[in-house]
GROMACS .gro file of C-alpha atoms in nm:
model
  229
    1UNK     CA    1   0.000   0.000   0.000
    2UNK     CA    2   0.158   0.347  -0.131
    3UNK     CA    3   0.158   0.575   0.149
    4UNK     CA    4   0.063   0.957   0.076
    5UNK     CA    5   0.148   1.233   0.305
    6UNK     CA    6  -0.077   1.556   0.275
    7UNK     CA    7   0.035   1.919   0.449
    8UNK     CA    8  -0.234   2.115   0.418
    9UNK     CA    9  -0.329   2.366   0.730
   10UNK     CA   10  -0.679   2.407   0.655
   11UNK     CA   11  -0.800   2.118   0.854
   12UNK     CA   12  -1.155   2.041   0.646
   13UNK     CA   13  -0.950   2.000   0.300
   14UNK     CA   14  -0.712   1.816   0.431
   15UNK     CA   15  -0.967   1.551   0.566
   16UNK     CA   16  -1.184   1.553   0.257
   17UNK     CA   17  -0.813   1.497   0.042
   18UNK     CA   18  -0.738   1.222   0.319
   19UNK     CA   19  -1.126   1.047   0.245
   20UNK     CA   20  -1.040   1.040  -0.114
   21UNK     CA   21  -0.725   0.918  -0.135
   22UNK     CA   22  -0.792   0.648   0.133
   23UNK     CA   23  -1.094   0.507  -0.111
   24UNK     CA   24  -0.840   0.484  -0.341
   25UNK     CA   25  -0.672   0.231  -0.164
   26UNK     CA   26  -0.369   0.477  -0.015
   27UNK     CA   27  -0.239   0.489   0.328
   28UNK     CA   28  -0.308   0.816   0.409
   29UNK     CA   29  -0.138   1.094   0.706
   30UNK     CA   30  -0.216   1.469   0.774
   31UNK     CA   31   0.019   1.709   0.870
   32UNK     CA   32  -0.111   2.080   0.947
   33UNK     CA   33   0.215   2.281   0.931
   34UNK     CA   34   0.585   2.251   0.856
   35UNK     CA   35   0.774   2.138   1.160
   36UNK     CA   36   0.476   1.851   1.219
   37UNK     CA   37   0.565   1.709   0.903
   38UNK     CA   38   0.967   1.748   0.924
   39UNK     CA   39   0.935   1.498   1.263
   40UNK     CA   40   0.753   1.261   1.104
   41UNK     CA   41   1.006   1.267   0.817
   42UNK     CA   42   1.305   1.230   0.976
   43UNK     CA   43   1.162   0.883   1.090
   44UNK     CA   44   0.997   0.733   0.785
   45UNK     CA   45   0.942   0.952   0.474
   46UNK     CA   46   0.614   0.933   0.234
   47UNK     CA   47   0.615   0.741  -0.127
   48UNK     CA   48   0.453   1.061  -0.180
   49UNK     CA   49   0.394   1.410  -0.061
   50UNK     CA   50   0.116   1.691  -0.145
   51UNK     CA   51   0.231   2.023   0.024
   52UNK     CA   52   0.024   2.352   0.022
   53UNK     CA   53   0.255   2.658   0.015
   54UNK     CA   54   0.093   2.847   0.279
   55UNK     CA   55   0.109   2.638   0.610
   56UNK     CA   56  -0.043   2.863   0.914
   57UNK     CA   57   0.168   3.117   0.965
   58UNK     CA   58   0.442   3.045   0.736
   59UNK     CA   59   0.376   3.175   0.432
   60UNK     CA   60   0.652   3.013   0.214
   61UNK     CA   61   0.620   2.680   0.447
   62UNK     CA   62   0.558   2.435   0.162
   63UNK     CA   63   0.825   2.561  -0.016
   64UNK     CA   64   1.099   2.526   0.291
   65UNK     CA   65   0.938   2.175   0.359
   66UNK     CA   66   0.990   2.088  -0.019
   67UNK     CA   67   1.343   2.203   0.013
   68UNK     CA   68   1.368   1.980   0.347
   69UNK     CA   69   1.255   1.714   0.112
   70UNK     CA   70   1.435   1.701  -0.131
   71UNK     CA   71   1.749   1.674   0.088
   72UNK     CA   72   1.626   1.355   0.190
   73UNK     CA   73   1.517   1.245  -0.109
   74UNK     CA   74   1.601   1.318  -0.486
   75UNK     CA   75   1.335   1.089  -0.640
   76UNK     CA   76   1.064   1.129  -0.363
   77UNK     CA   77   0.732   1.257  -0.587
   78UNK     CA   78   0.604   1.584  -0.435
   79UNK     CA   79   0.284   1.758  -0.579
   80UNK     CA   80   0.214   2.146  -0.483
   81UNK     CA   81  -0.146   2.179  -0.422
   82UNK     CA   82  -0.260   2.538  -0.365
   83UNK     CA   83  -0.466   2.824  -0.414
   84UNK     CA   84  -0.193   3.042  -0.544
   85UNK     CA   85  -0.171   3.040  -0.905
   86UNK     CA   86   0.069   3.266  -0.974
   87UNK     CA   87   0.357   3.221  -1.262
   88UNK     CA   88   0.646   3.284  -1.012
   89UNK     CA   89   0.505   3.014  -0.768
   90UNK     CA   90   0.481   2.801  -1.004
   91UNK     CA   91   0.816   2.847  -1.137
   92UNK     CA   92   0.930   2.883  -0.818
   93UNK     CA   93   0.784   2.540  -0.691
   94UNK     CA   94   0.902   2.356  -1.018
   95UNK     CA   95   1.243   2.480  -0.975
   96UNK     CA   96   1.313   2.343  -0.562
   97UNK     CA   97   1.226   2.001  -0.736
   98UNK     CA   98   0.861   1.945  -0.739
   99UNK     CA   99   0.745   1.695  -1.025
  100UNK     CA  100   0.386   1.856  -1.047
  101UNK     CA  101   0.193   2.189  -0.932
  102UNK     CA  102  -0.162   2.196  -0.940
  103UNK     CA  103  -0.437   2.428  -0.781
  104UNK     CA  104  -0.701   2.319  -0.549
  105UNK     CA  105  -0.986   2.420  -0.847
  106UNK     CA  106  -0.911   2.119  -1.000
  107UNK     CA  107  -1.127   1.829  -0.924
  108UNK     CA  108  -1.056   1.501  -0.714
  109UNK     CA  109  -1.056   1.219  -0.958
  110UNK     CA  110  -0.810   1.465  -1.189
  111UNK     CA  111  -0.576   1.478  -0.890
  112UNK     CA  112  -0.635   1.055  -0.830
  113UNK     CA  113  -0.478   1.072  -1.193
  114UNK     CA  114  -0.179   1.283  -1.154
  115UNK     CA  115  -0.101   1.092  -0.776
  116UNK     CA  116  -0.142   0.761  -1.047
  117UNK     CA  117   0.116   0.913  -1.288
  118UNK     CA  118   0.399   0.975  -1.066
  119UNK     CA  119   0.361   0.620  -0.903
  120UNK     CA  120   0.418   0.457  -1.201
  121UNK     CA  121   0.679   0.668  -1.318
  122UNK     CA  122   0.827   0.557  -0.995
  123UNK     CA  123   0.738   0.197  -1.055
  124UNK     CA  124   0.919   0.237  -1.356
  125UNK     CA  125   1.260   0.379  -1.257
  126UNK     CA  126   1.288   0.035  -1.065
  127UNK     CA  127   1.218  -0.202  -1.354
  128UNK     CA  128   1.431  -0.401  -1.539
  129UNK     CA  129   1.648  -0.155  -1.855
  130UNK     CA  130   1.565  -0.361  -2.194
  131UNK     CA  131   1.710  -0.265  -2.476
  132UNK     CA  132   1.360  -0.177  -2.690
  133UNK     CA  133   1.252   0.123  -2.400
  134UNK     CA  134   1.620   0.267  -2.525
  135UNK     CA  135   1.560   0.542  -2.828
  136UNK     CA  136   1.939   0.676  -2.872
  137UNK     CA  137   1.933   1.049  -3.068
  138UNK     CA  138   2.363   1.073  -3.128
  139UNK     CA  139   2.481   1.215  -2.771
  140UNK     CA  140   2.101   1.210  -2.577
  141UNK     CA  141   1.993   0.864  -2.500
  142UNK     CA  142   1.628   0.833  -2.339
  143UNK     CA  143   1.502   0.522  -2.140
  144UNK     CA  144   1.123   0.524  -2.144
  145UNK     CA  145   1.057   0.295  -1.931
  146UNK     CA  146   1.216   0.406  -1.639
  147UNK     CA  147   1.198   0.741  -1.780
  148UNK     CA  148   1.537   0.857  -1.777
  149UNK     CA  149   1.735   1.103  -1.998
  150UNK     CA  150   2.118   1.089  -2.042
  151UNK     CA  151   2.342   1.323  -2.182
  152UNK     CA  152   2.721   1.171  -2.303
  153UNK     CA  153   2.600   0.897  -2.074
  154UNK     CA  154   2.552   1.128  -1.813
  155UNK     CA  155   2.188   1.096  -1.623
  156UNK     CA  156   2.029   1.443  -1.620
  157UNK     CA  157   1.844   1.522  -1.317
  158UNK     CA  158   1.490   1.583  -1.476
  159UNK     CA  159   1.149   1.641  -1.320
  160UNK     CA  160   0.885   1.417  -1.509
  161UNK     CA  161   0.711   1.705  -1.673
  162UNK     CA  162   1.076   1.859  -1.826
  163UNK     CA  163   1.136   1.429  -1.926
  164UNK     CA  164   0.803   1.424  -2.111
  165UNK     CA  165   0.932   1.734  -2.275
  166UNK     CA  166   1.223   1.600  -2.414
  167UNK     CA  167   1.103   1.304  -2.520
  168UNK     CA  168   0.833   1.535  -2.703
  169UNK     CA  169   1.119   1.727  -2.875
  170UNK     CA  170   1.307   1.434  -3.014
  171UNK     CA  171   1.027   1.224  -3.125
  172UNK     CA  172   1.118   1.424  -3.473
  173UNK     CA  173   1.434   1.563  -3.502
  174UNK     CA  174   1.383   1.901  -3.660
  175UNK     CA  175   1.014   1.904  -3.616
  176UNK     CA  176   0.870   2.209  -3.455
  177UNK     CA  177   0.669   2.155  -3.146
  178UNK     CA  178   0.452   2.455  -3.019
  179UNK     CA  179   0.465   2.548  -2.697
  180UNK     CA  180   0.081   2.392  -2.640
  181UNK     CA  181   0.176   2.027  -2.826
  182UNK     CA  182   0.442   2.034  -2.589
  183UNK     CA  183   0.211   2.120  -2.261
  184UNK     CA  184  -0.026   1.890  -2.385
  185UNK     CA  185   0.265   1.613  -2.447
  186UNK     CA  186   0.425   1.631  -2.083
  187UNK     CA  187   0.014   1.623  -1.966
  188UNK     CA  188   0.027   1.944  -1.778
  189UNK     CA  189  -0.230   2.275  -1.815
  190UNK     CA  190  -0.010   2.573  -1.785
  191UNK     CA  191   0.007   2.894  -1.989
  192UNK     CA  192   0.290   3.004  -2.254
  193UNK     CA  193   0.538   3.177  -2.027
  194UNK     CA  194   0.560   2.869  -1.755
  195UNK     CA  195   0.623   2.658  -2.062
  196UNK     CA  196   0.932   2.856  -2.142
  197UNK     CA  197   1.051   2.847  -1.838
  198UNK     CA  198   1.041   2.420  -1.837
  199UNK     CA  199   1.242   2.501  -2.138
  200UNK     CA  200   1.484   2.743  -2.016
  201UNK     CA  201   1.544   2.479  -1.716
  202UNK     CA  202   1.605   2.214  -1.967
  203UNK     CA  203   1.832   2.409  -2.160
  204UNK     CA  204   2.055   2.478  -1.858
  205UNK     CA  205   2.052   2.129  -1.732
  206UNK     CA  206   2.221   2.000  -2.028
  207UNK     CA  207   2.475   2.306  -2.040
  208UNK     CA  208   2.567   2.241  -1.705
  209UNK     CA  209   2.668   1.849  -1.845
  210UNK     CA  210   2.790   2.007  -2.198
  211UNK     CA  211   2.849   2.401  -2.184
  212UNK     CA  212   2.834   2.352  -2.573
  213UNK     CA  213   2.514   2.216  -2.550
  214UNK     CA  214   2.293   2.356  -2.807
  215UNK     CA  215   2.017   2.080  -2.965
  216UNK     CA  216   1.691   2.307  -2.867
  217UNK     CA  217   1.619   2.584  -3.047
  218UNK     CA  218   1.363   2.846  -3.057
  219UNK     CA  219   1.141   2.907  -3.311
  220UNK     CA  220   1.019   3.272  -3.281
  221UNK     CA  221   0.630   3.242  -3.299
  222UNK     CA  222   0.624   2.891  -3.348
  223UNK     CA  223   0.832   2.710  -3.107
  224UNK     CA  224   1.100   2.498  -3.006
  225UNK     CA  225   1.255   2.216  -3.191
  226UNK     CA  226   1.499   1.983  -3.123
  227UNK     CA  227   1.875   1.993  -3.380
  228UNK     CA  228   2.080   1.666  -3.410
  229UNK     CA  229   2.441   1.745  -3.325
   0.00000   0.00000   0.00000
C-alpha cells in the first residue's frame, strides 16, 4: 500500500483529500504545518507528498518543507497543491524540485490521476532496462521505461514534466513543437510563459553536463525544436 502524506493547514481539506485518497486504496497521514511534518520525516518519509505553500503562519512553508525534502530524497514525488496560481510560484515550486503543481480548483478524480502518474513513473525507474525502451538520438539517449534522460551517458536530473518534454522534442528531429503540443505532451495545463521556463530549465541542465550544448532551439512564434548534433 503506497503511502501519501498531505500538508495542508486548513483542517476540512485536508480531511476531505485524506477520504479520497484512502478510497483509493492509499495509506493516508495529515500534517497541518511545517515542523509537524519534518518529525515525522526524519523517521519514515512518504512514497509521496502533497504540500500547500501556505502552512499557518508560514507563508513560504511548503516551499521550505519541499526544500527539506528534497534533501532527503532526490526521487521522492512531491505535488504542490494550492490556491496560489501565480507564474512565479509556479516556477518557483518547479524549480526546488517538485514533479507537479496543481491548484485546489481542479477536481478530485483529476488529482487521483496525476497521484497515479507519478507512481508509475516511480514503478518504472525500478524495472528491469531492456534494450527496446532505449531510443538513442547521437549524444542524448532516453530510457522510457524508467523514464530517464542521459546526456554523453551522463543521467540528467529531470522532473517528469521537463522528461516528457524531451522526449516530445526528439520524437522528430527538426520538427517544430509549439509550446501547447508540448504542454499537452508532458500532460500538464499551464500557460505560454511557464512553458518557457520548463524550457529554459532544460536548456541549462544540459549546459551544465555540456556548456556547448545547443540541440533546442527556438522558433520565434512557433516554437521549439529539437537539432541533431
Amino acid at each position: 500500500m503506497k503511502k501519501i502524506a498531505i500538508i495542508e493547514d486548513e483542517k476540512a481539506i485536508r480531511e476531505n483529500y485524506t477520504e479520497m485518497l484512502t478510497k483509493q486504496g492509499y495509506q493516508v497521514s495529515g500534517y497541518a504545518s511545517r515542523p509537524e511534518a519534518e518529525i515525522a520525516f526524519n523517521d519514515t518519509l512518504p512514497d509521496l507528498a502533497i504540500i500547500d505553500i501556505g502552512l499557518g503562519d508560514e507563508i513560504d512553508g511548503g516551499f521550505a518543507l519541499c526544500q527539506t525534502l528534497r534533501s532527503l530524497s532526490k526521487t521522492l514525488p512531491i505535488i504542490f497543491l494550492t490556491a496560489r496560481d501565480s507564474e512565479i510560484d509556479t516556477v518557483c515550486g518547479l524549480r526546488m524540485g517538485a514533479d507537479d503543481y496543481l491548484t485546489k480548483d481542479i477536481s478530485l478524480p483529476h488529482l487521483a490521476a496525476r497521484i497515479a502518474a507519478l507512481f508509475r513513473r516511480m514503478e518504472a525507474l525500478e524495472a528491469p532496462i531492456l534494450e527496446e525502451n532505449i531510443i538513442t538520438r547521437g549524444k542524448l539517449k532516453i530510457d522510457n521505461k524508467r523514464m530517464q534522460v542521459f546526456w554523453l551517458n551522463t543521467l540528467l536530473d529531470l522532473t517528469v514534466t521537463e522528461f516528457w518534454m524531451v522526449h516530445s522534442l526528439t520524437q522528430r528531429l527538426g520538427h517544430v513543437k509549439s509550446r501547447n503540443e508540448l504542454m499537452n505532451d508532458a500532460k500538464i495545463y499551464v500557460d505560454d510563459s511557464t512553458i518557457t521556463s520548463h524550457v529554459k530549465r532544460i536548456r541549462k541542465k544540459f549546459i551544465k553536463l555540456d556548456p556547448e550544448f545547443d540541440c533546442i532551439d527556438t522558433v520565434y512564434g512557433m516554437g521549439y525544436r529539437w537539432e541533431q548534433v
